[in-house]
């Protein structure tokens, strides 16, 4: 670990002593792998906790998407129907793959976003990146999400199968193994196209709206003088608005992803042809089935993610990222 440089003497012993104390009490900013691994850990924890905690909402949302005739009484009615038919434990179906999948995805998403944002700044220069920050946010989040989805897709396919077919397997390990054995490893990525179609626009909307809302707030409130509690509250509010925007943008693809992972395709039927067939069957209105539950779910989890992410970064000392928002 590097040591702080010795300050240049001023000729005043009291002033020199004060400078020594100030330097000793100033936390050293980290960078490189040490910094981005902290971003990744903070992202992994915030996504795993929020998605795992909202597993019951996700179960009901998925049931509404896959069987709208049976689950036709909205989110509250869906909760009651699942509990009445299968017991309260059914609301935690898929918790294992949800928590594990989004731990991996969160690491790649948040860590990757910070990394790619820094690379854009390095390539464009700070001033150009700041003047074109919306494009930087969009490009960074899209690249981060692409790699995050490679990690998420197998676990998301397992989760959807467990939720749509409660008797398919008893949990993450058995469900993962059964799909691999009976359908092959390619089955885990049958929904990769739809998950990109869903997650990339979702993440782009999520980050750019969050950044814009937070920037607008900090134009009126000086961030350096804002308490930690107030910063968490701002992260919550900005994340809530970002979550609503992301849910609306990505809802059609989310419905298609649930449909394509419910059952395996017909012999010789490709993913593209399946997607076209599902889109025709759903129509625009059908693609927004379950939007109420998803607005609640995505708004809540996105608000929670940004609040937890910001707080964990502070705890880990991950304060070395470059900000390009105009203040």
Short mmCIF file of C-alpha atoms in Angstrom, two decimals:
data_model
loop_
_atom_site.label_atom_id
_atom_site.label_comp_id
_atom_site.label_asym_id
_atom_site.label_seq_id
_atom_site.Cartn_x
_atom_site.Cartn_y
_atom_site.Cartn_z
CA UNK A 1 0.00 0.00 0.00
CA UNK A 2 1.44 3.38 -0.97
CA UNK A 3 2.16 5.97 1.68
CA UNK A 4 1.14 9.61 1.49
CA UNK A 5 3.91 11.98 0.35
CA UNK A 6 5.57 14.15 2.98
CA UNK A 7 4.18 17.70 2.75
CA UNK A 8 6.53 20.55 1.89
CA UNK A 9 7.55 22.41 5.09
CA UNK A 10 5.93 25.81 5.53
CA UNK A 11 8.26 27.14 8.21
CA UNK A 12 5.49 26.93 10.84
CA UNK A 13 5.58 23.86 13.05
CA UNK A 14 1.86 24.18 13.88
CA UNK A 15 0.83 24.50 10.23
CA UNK A 16 3.08 21.59 9.22
CA UNK A 17 1.54 19.44 11.97
CA UNK A 18 -1.99 20.37 10.84
CA UNK A 19 -1.15 19.43 7.24
CA UNK A 20 0.25 16.08 8.38
CA UNK A 21 -2.98 15.34 10.29
CA UNK A 22 -5.14 16.37 7.30
CA UNK A 23 -3.21 14.11 4.93
CA UNK A 24 -3.39 11.19 7.38
CA UNK A 25 -7.16 11.60 7.71
CA UNK A 26 -7.80 11.89 3.98
CA UNK A 27 -8.91 8.48 2.60
CA UNK A 28 -6.78 7.27 -0.28
CA UNK A 29 -8.76 6.95 -3.52
CA UNK A 30 -8.57 3.51 -5.08
CA UNK A 31 -8.49 2.79 -8.80
CA UNK A 32 -8.12 0.00 -11.34
CA UNK A 33 -9.12 -3.56 -10.41
CA UNK A 34 -9.51 -2.67 -6.74
CA UNK A 35 -12.10 -0.03 -7.65
CA UNK A 36 -14.08 -1.93 -10.28
CA UNK A 37 -14.20 -5.13 -8.24
CA UNK A 38 -15.89 -3.07 -5.52
CA UNK A 39 -18.36 -1.69 -8.03
CA UNK A 40 -19.06 -5.26 -9.17
CA UNK A 41 -19.55 -6.53 -5.61
CA UNK A 42 -21.89 -3.65 -4.76
CA UNK A 43 -23.88 -4.34 -7.94
CA UNK A 44 -24.01 -8.08 -7.25
CA UNK A 45 -25.36 -7.58 -3.72
CA UNK A 46 -27.93 -4.93 -4.64
CA UNK A 47 -29.36 -6.97 -7.53
CA UNK A 48 -29.40 -10.28 -5.66
CA UNK A 49 -31.07 -8.79 -2.58
CA UNK A 50 -33.73 -6.85 -4.48
CA UNK A 51 -34.61 -9.52 -7.05
CA UNK A 52 -34.53 -12.26 -4.42
CA UNK A 53 -36.73 -10.25 -2.08
CA UNK A 54 -39.29 -9.67 -4.82
CA UNK A 55 -39.52 -13.34 -5.84
CA UNK A 56 -43.21 -13.57 -4.76
CA UNK A 57 -44.13 -10.62 -7.01
CA UNK A 58 -42.16 -12.17 -9.87
CA UNK A 59 -43.96 -15.50 -9.41
CA UNK A 60 -47.37 -13.82 -9.68
CA UNK A 61 -46.25 -11.62 -12.59
CA UNK A 62 -44.98 -14.66 -14.51
CA UNK A 63 -48.19 -16.61 -13.85
CA UNK A 64 -50.28 -13.69 -15.16
CA UNK A 65 -48.15 -13.56 -18.32
CA UNK A 66 -48.26 -17.30 -18.95
CA UNK A 67 -51.88 -18.00 -17.97
CA UNK A 68 -53.91 -14.76 -18.17
CA UNK A 69 -57.21 -16.70 -18.33
CA UNK A 70 -56.68 -18.28 -14.90
CA UNK A 71 -54.86 -15.33 -13.32
CA UNK A 72 -57.23 -12.59 -14.45
CA UNK A 73 -57.80 -10.61 -11.23
CA UNK A 74 -54.65 -8.48 -11.16
CA UNK A 75 -51.70 -8.75 -8.84
CA UNK A 76 -53.57 -8.99 -5.53
CA UNK A 77 -55.97 -11.55 -6.98
CA UNK A 78 -52.99 -13.46 -8.36
CA UNK A 79 -51.38 -13.63 -4.92
CA UNK A 80 -54.60 -14.98 -3.42
CA UNK A 81 -55.03 -17.57 -6.17
CA UNK A 82 -51.47 -18.89 -5.89
CA UNK A 83 -51.74 -19.18 -2.09
CA UNK A 84 -55.19 -20.81 -2.27
CA UNK A 85 -54.15 -23.35 -4.92
CA UNK A 86 -50.56 -24.14 -3.95
CA UNK A 87 -49.87 -22.69 -0.52
CA UNK A 88 -47.80 -19.68 0.53
CA UNK A 89 -44.55 -21.55 -0.15
CA UNK A 90 -45.27 -21.43 -3.88
CA UNK A 91 -44.57 -17.70 -3.81
CA UNK A 92 -40.88 -18.49 -3.26
CA UNK A 93 -40.65 -20.76 -6.30
CA UNK A 94 -37.48 -19.94 -8.22
CA UNK A 95 -35.83 -18.05 -5.35
CA UNK A 96 -32.53 -19.95 -5.79
CA UNK A 97 -31.94 -19.21 -9.48
CA UNK A 98 -33.24 -15.66 -9.00
CA UNK A 99 -30.78 -14.80 -6.22
CA UNK A 100 -27.85 -16.57 -7.90
CA UNK A 101 -28.59 -15.31 -11.41
CA UNK A 102 -28.98 -11.70 -10.43
CA UNK A 103 -25.89 -11.81 -8.22
CA UNK A 104 -23.88 -12.60 -11.34
CA UNK A 105 -25.86 -10.23 -13.53
CA UNK A 106 -25.55 -7.37 -11.05
CA UNK A 107 -21.78 -7.73 -10.90
CA UNK A 108 -21.46 -7.51 -14.68
CA UNK A 109 -24.15 -4.83 -15.04
CA UNK A 110 -23.03 -2.28 -12.45
CA UNK A 111 -19.33 -3.08 -12.59
CA UNK A 112 -19.41 -3.13 -16.37
CA UNK A 113 -21.37 0.13 -16.56
CA UNK A 114 -18.78 1.94 -14.46
CA UNK A 115 -15.93 0.38 -16.45
CA UNK A 116 -17.34 1.15 -19.90
CA UNK A 117 -18.28 4.68 -18.81
CA UNK A 118 -14.68 5.27 -17.78
CA UNK A 119 -13.43 3.83 -21.08
CA UNK A 120 -15.72 6.20 -23.00
CA UNK A 121 -14.34 9.12 -21.01
CA UNK A 122 -10.77 7.98 -21.68
CA UNK A 123 -11.48 7.64 -25.42
CA UNK A 124 -13.52 10.81 -25.93
CA UNK A 125 -11.90 13.06 -23.37
CA UNK A 126 -13.72 14.41 -20.31
CA UNK A 127 -15.24 17.49 -21.94
CA UNK A 128 -16.58 15.65 -25.00
CA UNK A 129 -17.90 12.80 -22.85
CA UNK A 130 -19.63 15.28 -20.54
CA UNK A 131 -21.22 17.15 -23.43
CA UNK A 132 -22.45 13.85 -24.89
CA UNK A 133 -23.14 12.12 -21.59
CA UNK A 134 -26.53 10.68 -22.62
CA UNK A 135 -24.84 8.75 -25.43
CA UNK A 136 -22.11 7.65 -23.00
CA UNK A 137 -24.73 6.39 -20.51
CA UNK A 138 -26.61 4.52 -23.25
CA UNK A 139 -23.53 2.90 -24.80
CA UNK A 140 -21.99 1.93 -21.44
CA UNK A 141 -25.19 0.38 -20.11
CA UNK A 142 -25.87 -1.53 -23.35
CA UNK A 143 -22.38 -3.07 -23.40
CA UNK A 144 -22.53 -3.94 -19.71
CA UNK A 145 -25.92 -5.59 -20.07
CA UNK A 146 -24.82 -7.71 -23.04
CA UNK A 147 -22.13 -9.41 -20.95
CA UNK A 148 -24.40 -9.56 -17.90
CA UNK A 149 -27.02 -11.48 -19.88
CA UNK A 150 -24.53 -14.15 -20.90
CA UNK A 151 -24.18 -14.91 -17.18
CA UNK A 152 -27.89 -14.51 -16.37
CA UNK A 153 -29.58 -16.45 -19.20
CA UNK A 154 -29.13 -20.07 -17.96
CA UNK A 155 -30.38 -19.22 -14.48
CA UNK A 156 -33.29 -17.16 -15.81
CA UNK A 157 -34.35 -20.06 -18.05
CA UNK A 158 -34.29 -22.35 -15.01
CA UNK A 159 -36.29 -19.88 -12.92
CA UNK A 160 -39.03 -19.48 -15.51
CA UNK A 161 -39.32 -23.25 -15.94
CA UNK A 162 -39.67 -23.73 -12.18
CA UNK A 163 -42.33 -21.01 -11.90
CA UNK A 164 -44.33 -22.10 -14.97
CA UNK A 165 -44.10 -25.83 -14.10
CA UNK A 166 -44.05 -26.18 -10.29
CA UNK A 167 -43.59 -29.97 -10.53
CA UNK A 168 -40.67 -29.75 -13.00
CA UNK A 169 -37.98 -29.86 -10.27
CA UNK A 170 -37.46 -29.14 -6.58
CA UNK A 171 -35.02 -26.26 -6.91
CA UNK A 172 -32.11 -24.60 -8.69
CA UNK A 173 -29.66 -27.53 -8.83
CA UNK A 174 -32.20 -30.18 -9.84
CA UNK A 175 -33.94 -27.87 -12.33
CA UNK A 176 -30.65 -26.80 -13.92
CA UNK A 177 -29.49 -30.40 -14.19
CA UNK A 178 -32.78 -31.65 -15.64
CA UNK A 179 -32.81 -29.03 -18.41
CA UNK A 180 -29.18 -29.77 -19.26
CA UNK A 181 -29.82 -33.53 -19.36
CA UNK A 182 -33.12 -33.62 -21.25
CA UNK A 183 -32.78 -30.63 -23.58
CA UNK A 184 -29.06 -29.93 -23.80
CA UNK A 185 -27.02 -26.87 -22.87
CA UNK A 186 -28.37 -24.95 -25.87
CA UNK A 187 -31.78 -24.86 -24.14
CA UNK A 188 -30.38 -22.45 -21.56
CA UNK A 189 -29.80 -19.90 -24.31
CA UNK A 190 -33.03 -20.41 -26.26
CA UNK A 191 -34.19 -17.19 -24.66
CA UNK A 192 -30.93 -15.27 -25.17
CA UNK A 193 -32.35 -13.22 -28.05
CA UNK A 194 -35.48 -12.24 -26.09
CA UNK A 195 -33.49 -11.58 -22.93
CA UNK A 196 -31.21 -9.20 -24.84
CA UNK A 197 -34.28 -7.64 -26.46
CA UNK A 198 -35.73 -7.17 -22.98
CA UNK A 199 -32.71 -6.41 -20.80
CA UNK A 200 -30.64 -4.13 -23.05
CA UNK A 201 -33.41 -1.50 -23.57
CA UNK A 202 -34.41 -2.00 -19.92
CA UNK A 203 -30.91 -1.28 -18.65
CA UNK A 204 -30.34 1.60 -21.06
CA UNK A 205 -33.56 3.27 -19.86
CA UNK A 206 -32.77 2.43 -16.24
CA UNK A 207 -29.33 4.04 -16.16
CA UNK A 208 -29.96 7.04 -18.39
CA UNK A 209 -33.19 8.01 -16.57
CA UNK A 210 -31.53 7.51 -13.17
CA UNK A 211 -28.55 9.65 -14.18
CA UNK A 212 -30.77 12.40 -15.60
CA UNK A 213 -33.12 12.52 -12.60
CA UNK A 214 -30.21 12.54 -10.12
CA UNK A 215 -28.47 15.25 -12.15
CA UNK A 216 -31.61 17.41 -12.13
CA UNK A 217 -31.89 17.04 -8.34
CA UNK A 218 -28.23 17.86 -7.69
CA UNK A 219 -28.53 21.00 -9.78
CA UNK A 220 -30.81 22.26 -7.01
CA UNK A 221 -29.10 20.59 -4.06
CA UNK A 222 -25.33 20.74 -3.58
CA UNK A 223 -24.17 17.12 -3.39
CA UNK A 224 -21.09 17.83 -1.25
CA UNK A 225 -23.32 19.34 1.44
CA UNK A 226 -25.98 16.61 1.28
CA UNK A 227 -26.11 14.12 4.15
CA UNK A 228 -25.68 10.39 3.56
CA UNK A 229 -29.32 9.82 4.44
CA UNK A 230 -30.49 12.43 1.94
CA UNK A 231 -28.26 10.94 -0.77
CA UNK A 232 -29.84 7.54 -0.15
CA UNK A 233 -33.29 9.13 -0.42
CA UNK A 234 -32.31 10.80 -3.72
CA UNK A 235 -31.04 7.45 -5.02
CA UNK A 236 -34.36 5.87 -4.04
CA UNK A 237 -36.45 8.52 -5.80
CA UNK A 238 -34.30 8.59 -8.93
CA UNK A 239 -34.29 4.79 -9.04
CA UNK A 240 -38.09 4.62 -8.70
CA UNK A 241 -38.64 6.88 -11.71
CA UNK A 242 -35.97 4.99 -13.66
CA UNK A 243 -37.66 1.69 -12.81
CA UNK A 244 -41.04 2.83 -14.15
CA UNK A 245 -39.45 3.93 -17.42
CA UNK A 246 -37.47 0.70 -17.76
CA UNK A 247 -40.54 -1.47 -17.08
CA UNK A 248 -42.63 0.22 -19.77
CA UNK A 249 -39.84 0.01 -22.37
CA UNK A 250 -39.08 -3.66 -21.78
CA UNK A 251 -42.51 -5.16 -20.97
CA UNK A 252 -43.25 -6.72 -24.42
CA UNK A 253 -39.92 -8.56 -24.44
CA UNK A 254 -40.42 -9.69 -20.83
CA UNK A 255 -43.73 -11.31 -21.77
CA UNK A 256 -42.16 -13.00 -24.80
CA UNK A 257 -39.28 -14.28 -22.66
CA UNK A 258 -41.72 -15.88 -20.24
CA UNK A 259 -43.57 -17.52 -23.13
CA UNK A 260 -40.50 -18.87 -24.93
CA UNK A 261 -39.03 -20.38 -21.76
CA UNK A 262 -42.29 -22.01 -20.69
CA UNK A 263 -41.95 -24.91 -23.12
CA UNK A 264 -39.39 -26.17 -25.60
CA UNK A 265 -39.91 -25.48 -29.30
CA UNK A 266 -41.20 -27.87 -31.92
CA UNK A 267 -38.64 -30.04 -33.77
CA UNK A 268 -36.73 -27.87 -36.24
CA UNK A 269 -38.33 -24.66 -34.97
CA UNK A 270 -35.76 -21.87 -34.51
CA UNK A 271 -35.79 -19.15 -31.87
CA UNK A 272 -36.57 -16.41 -34.41
CA UNK A 273 -39.60 -18.21 -35.83
CA UNK A 274 -40.84 -18.91 -32.29
CA UNK A 275 -40.51 -15.23 -31.38
CA UNK A 276 -42.43 -14.14 -34.49
CA UNK A 277 -45.19 -16.64 -33.74
CA UNK A 278 -45.45 -15.55 -30.08
CA UNK A 279 -45.50 -11.85 -31.06
CA UNK A 280 -48.36 -12.46 -33.50
CA UNK A 281 -50.32 -14.42 -30.90
CA UNK A 282 -49.86 -11.75 -28.21
CA UNK A 283 -50.42 -8.54 -30.15
CA UNK A 284 -49.56 -5.17 -28.56
CA UNK A 285 -52.17 -5.39 -25.83
CA UNK A 286 -51.25 -8.96 -24.94
CA UNK A 287 -47.58 -8.06 -24.72
CA UNK A 288 -48.40 -5.69 -21.84
CA UNK A 289 -50.17 -8.38 -19.82
CA UNK A 290 -49.03 -8.11 -16.20
CA UNK A 291 -47.74 -4.54 -16.58
CA UNK A 292 -49.27 -3.48 -13.25
CA UNK A 293 -47.38 -6.13 -11.30
CA UNK A 294 -44.21 -5.40 -13.24
CA UNK A 295 -44.39 -1.64 -12.68
CA UNK A 296 -44.65 -2.29 -8.96
CA UNK A 297 -41.88 -4.87 -9.05
CA UNK A 298 -39.41 -3.03 -11.28
CA UNK A 299 -40.02 0.36 -9.70
CA UNK A 300 -39.45 -1.07 -6.22
CA UNK A 301 -36.39 -3.14 -7.06
CA UNK A 302 -34.72 -0.40 -9.13
CA UNK A 303 -35.18 2.13 -6.34
CA UNK A 304 -33.77 -0.39 -3.88
CA UNK A 305 -30.87 -1.27 -6.17
CA UNK A 306 -29.60 2.28 -6.57
CA UNK A 307 -30.03 3.01 -2.86
CA UNK A 308 -28.19 -0.16 -1.79
CA UNK A 309 -25.55 0.26 -4.52
CA UNK A 310 -24.75 3.80 -3.41
CA UNK A 311 -24.52 2.84 0.25
CA UNK A 312 -22.35 -0.24 -0.34
CA UNK A 313 -19.97 1.81 -2.52
CA UNK A 314 -19.48 4.19 0.39
CA UNK A 315 -18.84 1.32 2.82
CA UNK A 316 -16.30 -0.25 0.43
CA UNK A 317 -14.62 3.08 -0.27
CA UNK A 318 -15.46 2.88 -3.96
CA UNK A 319 -15.49 6.62 -4.52
CA UNK A 320 -12.95 6.85 -7.34
CA UNK A 321 -15.39 6.83 -10.26
CA UNK A 322 -15.52 9.82 -12.63
CA UNK A 323 -18.78 11.75 -12.85
CA UNK A 324 -19.68 13.55 -16.10
CA UNK A 325 -23.02 15.03 -15.03
CA UNK A 326 -23.31 18.81 -15.23
CA UNK A 327 -23.72 20.34 -11.79
#
